[in-house]
Coordinates of C-alpha atoms (C1' of nucleotides) in Angstrom, one line a residue:
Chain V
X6 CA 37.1 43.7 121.7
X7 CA 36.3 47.3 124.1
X8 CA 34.0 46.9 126.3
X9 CA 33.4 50.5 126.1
X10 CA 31.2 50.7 129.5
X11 CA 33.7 48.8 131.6
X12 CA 35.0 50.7 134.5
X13 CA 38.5 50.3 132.6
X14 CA 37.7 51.9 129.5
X15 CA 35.7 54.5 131.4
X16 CA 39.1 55.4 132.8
X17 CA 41.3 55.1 130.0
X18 CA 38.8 58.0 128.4
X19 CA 38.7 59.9 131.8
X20 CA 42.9 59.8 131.6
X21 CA 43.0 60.7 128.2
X22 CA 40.7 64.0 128.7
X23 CA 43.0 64.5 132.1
X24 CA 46.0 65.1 129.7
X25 CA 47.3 64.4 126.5
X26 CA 50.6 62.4 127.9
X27 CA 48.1 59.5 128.6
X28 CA 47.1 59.4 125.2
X29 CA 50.8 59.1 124.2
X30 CA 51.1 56.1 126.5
X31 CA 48.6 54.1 125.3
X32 CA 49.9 54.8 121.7
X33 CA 53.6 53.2 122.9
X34 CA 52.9 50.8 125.4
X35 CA 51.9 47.8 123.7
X36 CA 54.3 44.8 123.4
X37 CA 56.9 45.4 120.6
X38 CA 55.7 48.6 119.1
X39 CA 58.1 51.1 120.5
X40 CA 60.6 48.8 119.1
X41 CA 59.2 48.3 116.4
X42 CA 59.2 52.4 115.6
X43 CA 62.8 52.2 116.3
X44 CA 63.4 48.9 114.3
X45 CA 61.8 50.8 111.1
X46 CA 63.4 53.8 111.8
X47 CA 67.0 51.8 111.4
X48 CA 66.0 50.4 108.3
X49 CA 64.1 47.2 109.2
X50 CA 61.1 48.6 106.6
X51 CA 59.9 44.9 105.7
X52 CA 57.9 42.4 106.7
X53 CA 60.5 40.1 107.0
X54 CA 63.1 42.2 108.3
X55 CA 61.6 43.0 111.2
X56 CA 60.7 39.2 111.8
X57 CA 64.5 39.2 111.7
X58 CA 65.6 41.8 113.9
X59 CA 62.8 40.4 116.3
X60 CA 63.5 37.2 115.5
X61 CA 60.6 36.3 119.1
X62 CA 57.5 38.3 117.5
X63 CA 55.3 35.6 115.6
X64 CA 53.7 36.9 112.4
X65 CA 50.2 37.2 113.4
X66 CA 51.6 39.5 116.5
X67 CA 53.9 41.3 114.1
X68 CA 50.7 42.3 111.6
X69 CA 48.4 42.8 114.4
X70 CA 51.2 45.6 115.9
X71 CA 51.8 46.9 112.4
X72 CA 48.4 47.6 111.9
X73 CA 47.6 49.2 115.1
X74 CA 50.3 51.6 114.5
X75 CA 49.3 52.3 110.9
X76 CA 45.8 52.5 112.5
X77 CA 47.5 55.0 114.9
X78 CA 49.5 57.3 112.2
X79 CA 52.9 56.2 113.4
X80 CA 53.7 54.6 110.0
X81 CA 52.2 54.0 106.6
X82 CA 52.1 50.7 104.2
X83 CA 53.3 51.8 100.6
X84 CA 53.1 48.7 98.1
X85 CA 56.2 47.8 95.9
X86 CA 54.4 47.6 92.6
X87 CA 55.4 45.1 90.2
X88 CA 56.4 42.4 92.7
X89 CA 54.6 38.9 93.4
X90 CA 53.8 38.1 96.1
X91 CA 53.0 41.8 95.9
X92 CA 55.7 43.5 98.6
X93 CA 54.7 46.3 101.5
X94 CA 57.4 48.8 102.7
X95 CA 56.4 50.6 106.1
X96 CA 57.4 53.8 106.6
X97 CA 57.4 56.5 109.5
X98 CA 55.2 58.9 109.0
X99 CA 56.0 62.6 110.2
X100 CA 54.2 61.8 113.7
X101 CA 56.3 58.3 113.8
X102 CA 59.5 59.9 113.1
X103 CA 58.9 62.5 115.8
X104 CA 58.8 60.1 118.1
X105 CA 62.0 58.6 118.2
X106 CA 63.4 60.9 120.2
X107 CA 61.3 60.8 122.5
X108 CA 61.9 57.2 122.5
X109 CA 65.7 57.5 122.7
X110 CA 65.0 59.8 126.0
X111 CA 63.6 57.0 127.6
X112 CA 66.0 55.0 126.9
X113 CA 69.1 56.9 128.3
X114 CA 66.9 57.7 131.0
X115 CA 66.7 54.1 131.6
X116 CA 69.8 53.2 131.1
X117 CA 70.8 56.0 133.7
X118 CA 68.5 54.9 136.9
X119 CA 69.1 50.8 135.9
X120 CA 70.8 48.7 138.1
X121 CA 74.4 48.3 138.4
X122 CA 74.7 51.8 136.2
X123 CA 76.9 54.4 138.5
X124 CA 74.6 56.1 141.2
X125 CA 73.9 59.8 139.7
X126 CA 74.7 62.4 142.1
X127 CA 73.2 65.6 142.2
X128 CA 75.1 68.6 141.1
X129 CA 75.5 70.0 144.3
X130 CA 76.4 66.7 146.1
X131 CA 79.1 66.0 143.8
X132 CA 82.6 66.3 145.3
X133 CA 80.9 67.2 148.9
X134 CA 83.2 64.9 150.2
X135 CA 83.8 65.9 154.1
Chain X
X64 CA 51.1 36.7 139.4
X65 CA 53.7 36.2 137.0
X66 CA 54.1 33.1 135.1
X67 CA 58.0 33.3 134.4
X68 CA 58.1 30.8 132.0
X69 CA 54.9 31.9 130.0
X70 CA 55.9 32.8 125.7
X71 CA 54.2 36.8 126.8
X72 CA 57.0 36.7 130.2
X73 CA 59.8 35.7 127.6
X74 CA 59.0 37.9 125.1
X75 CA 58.9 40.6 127.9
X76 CA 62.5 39.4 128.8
X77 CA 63.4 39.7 125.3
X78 CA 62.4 42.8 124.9
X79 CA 64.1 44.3 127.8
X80 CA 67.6 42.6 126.7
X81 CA 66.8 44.3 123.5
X82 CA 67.2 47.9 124.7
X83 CA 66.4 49.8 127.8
X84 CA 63.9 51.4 126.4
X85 CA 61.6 48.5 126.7
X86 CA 61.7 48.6 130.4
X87 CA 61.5 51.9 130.6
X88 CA 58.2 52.1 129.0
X89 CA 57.4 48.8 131.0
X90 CA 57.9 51.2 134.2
X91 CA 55.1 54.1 132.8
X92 CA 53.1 52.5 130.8
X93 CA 50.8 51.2 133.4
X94 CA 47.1 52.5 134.0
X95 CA 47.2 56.0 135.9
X96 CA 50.8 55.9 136.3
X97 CA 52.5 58.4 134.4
X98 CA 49.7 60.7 135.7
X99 CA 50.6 59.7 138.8
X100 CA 54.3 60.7 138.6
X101 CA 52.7 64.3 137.1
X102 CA 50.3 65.2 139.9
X103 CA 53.0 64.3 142.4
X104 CA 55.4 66.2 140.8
X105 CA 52.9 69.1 140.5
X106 CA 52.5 68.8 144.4
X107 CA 49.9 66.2 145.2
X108 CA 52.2 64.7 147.7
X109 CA 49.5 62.9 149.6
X110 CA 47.2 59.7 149.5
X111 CA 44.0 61.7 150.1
X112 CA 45.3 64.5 147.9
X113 CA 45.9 62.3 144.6
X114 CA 42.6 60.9 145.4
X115 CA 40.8 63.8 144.8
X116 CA 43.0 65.0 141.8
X117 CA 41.7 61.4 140.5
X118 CA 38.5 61.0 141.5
X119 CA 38.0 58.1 139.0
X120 CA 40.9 56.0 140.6
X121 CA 39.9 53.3 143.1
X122 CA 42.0 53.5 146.7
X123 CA 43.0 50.1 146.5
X124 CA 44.0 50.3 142.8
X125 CA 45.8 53.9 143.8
X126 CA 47.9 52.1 146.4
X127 CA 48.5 49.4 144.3
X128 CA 50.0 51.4 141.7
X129 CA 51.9 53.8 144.1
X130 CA 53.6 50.5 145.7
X131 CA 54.7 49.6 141.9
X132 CA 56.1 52.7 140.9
X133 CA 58.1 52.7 144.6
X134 CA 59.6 49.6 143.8
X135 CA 60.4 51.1 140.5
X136 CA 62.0 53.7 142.8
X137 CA 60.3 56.4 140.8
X138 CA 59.4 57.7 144.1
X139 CA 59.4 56.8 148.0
X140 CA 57.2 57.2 150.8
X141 CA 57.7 59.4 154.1
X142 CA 56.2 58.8 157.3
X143 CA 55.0 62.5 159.0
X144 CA 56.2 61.9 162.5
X145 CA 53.3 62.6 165.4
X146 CA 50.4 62.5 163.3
X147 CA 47.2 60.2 163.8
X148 CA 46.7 57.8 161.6
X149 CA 50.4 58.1 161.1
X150 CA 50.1 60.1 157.1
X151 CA 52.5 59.8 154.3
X152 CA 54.0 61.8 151.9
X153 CA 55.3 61.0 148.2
X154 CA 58.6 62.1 147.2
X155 CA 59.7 61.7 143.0
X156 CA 63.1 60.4 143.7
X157 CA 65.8 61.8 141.2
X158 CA 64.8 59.4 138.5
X159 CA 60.9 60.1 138.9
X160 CA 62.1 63.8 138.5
X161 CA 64.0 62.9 135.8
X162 CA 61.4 61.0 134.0
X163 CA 58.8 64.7 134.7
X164 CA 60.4 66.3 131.2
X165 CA 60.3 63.2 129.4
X166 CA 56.8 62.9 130.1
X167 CA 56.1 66.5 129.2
X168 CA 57.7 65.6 125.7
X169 CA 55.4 62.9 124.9
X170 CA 52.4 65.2 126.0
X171 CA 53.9 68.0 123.6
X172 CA 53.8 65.2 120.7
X173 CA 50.4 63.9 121.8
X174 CA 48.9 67.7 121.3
X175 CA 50.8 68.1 118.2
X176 CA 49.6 65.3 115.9
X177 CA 45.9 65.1 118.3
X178 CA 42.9 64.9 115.9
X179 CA 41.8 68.4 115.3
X180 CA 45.3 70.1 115.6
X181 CA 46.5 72.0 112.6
X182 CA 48.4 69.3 110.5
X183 CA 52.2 69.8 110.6
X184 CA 53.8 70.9 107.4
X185 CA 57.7 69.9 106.4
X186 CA 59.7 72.8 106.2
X187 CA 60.5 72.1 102.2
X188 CA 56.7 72.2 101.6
X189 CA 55.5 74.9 103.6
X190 CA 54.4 77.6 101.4
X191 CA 55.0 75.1 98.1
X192 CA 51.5 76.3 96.3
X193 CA 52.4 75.6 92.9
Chain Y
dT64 C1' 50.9 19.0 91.7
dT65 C1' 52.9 20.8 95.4
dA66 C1' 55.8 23.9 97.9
dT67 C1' 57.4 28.5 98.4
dT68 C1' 57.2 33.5 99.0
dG69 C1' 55.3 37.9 101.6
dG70 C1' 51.7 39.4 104.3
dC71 C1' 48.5 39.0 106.2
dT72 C1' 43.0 37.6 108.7
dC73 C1' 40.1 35.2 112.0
dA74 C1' 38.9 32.8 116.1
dC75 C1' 40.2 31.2 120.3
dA76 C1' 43.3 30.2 124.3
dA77 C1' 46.7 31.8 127.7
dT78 C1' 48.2 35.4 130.4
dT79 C1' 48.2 39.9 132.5
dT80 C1' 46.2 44.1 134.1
dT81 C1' 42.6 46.5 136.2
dG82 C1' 38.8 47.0 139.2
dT83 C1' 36.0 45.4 143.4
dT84 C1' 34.7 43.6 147.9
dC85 C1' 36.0 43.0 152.4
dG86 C1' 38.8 44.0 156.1
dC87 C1' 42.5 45.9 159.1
dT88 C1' 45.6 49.5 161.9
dA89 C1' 45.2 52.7 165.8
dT90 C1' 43.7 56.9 167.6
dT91 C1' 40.2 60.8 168.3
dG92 C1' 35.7 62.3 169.2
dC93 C1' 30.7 61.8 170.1
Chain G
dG36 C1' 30.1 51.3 171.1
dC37 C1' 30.5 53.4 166.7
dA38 C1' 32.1 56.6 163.0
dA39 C1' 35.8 59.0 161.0
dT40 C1' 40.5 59.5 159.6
dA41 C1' 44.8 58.0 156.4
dG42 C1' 46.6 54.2 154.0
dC43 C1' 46.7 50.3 152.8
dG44 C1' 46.7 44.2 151.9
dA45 C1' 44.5 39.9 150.1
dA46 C1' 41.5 37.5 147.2
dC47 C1' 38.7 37.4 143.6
dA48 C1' 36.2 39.0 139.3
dA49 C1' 36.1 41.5 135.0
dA50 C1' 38.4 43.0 131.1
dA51 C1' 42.2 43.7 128.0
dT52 C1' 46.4 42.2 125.9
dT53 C1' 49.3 38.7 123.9
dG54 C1' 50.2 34.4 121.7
dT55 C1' 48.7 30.3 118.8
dG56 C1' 46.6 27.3 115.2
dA57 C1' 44.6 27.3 110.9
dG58 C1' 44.2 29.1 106.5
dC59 C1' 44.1 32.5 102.3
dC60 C1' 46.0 35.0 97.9
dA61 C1' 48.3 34.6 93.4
dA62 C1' 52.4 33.8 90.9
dT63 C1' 56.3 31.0 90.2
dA64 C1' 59.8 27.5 90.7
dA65 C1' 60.7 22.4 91.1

DNA sequence: TTATTGGCTCACAATTTTGTTCGCTATTGC
DNA sequence: GCAATAGCGAACAAAATTGTGAGCCAATAA
């Protein structure tokens, strides 16, 4: 649980009045959500399927995630009707869908700077050879 | 420290053989961090100068976090030659300047879904009144 | 009757992150 | 001799996140 008064929580509030990227942050940083987003966004819309794709999550983390990101308007539950045990399809909501690109971004730009990846060489470097 | 062998350190692992973006988000998702990449890159070059543009961060806990993100070569520290105590300035290396936009993307999404913003309409149904 | 399915909740333990206290460098100025 | 400056490092405490063990629902198949 928050602690509300801590000196931490104090500064999470203080960042997220300082700007509204902070808020972002918080909303993506926790373990497995941003892959989560993407998993759902390729298709991985159950339960079980994105048990699957992360085959490492265990349940309890998986609904706990889920839920803060439904909490958080990223995705939605929608109930299958007419299914026992009744099923739950989660979907991306508007602000979820939006984010996967943001999410790709980061990921070329990781894939740019990580190690063993060619050095990138600004513009006017390239080909100043001598 | 680290506990290497720990399920959360092997699920962090996982995650990061998963895709690239999990490291990248690993890299900003620290507390202060990201704002820390912003306020150098808006000029704040300086110990004493991020400082004040944080007044809420602890000096300890703002070198702390300006070590990490050097070893996460987001940025690098100069030495000013001939000055008592020797100062330092912070550079945003090409991938910390790289990373600016991407930030500035997930601010733009923060504002747009925020609490209070005017609610974003799909194309299709904008204007749908009937 | 018991196991199985799909999706969870709750409480607690393990781990990690963040903040705090103390101290250090080395020079200038009072 | 002592404070101030600019920038930290180490060790520890507080708080937050993550993982784990147990169990629940309600139908249905074995």
């Amino acid at each position: 649980m928050r602690k509300e008064q801590s000196s931490n929580a104090i500064n999470e509030q203080f960042l997220f009045q300082v700007c509204a990227l902070n808020s972002a942050i918080s909303v993506i940083s926790g373990r497995w959500k941003s892959q989560l987003v993407y998993s759902i966004y390729q298709g991985n819309n159950r339960f079980h399927l994105l048990s699957k794709a992360l085959p490492n999550i265990a349940e309890q983390v998986l609904a706990r995630q889920l839920k803060e990101l439904e909490a958080q308007q990223i995705l939605l539950k929608k109930i299958i009707p007419g299914t026992t045990p009744a099923g739950i399809v989660y979907e991306l909501t508007l602000k979820g869908r939006e984010l996967v690109p943001l999410l790709q971004g980061l990921c070329n730009w990781s894939n740019k700077f990580a190690a063993g990846a060619p050095v990138p060489v600004p513009a006017y470097q390239a080909g100043a050879g001598g």
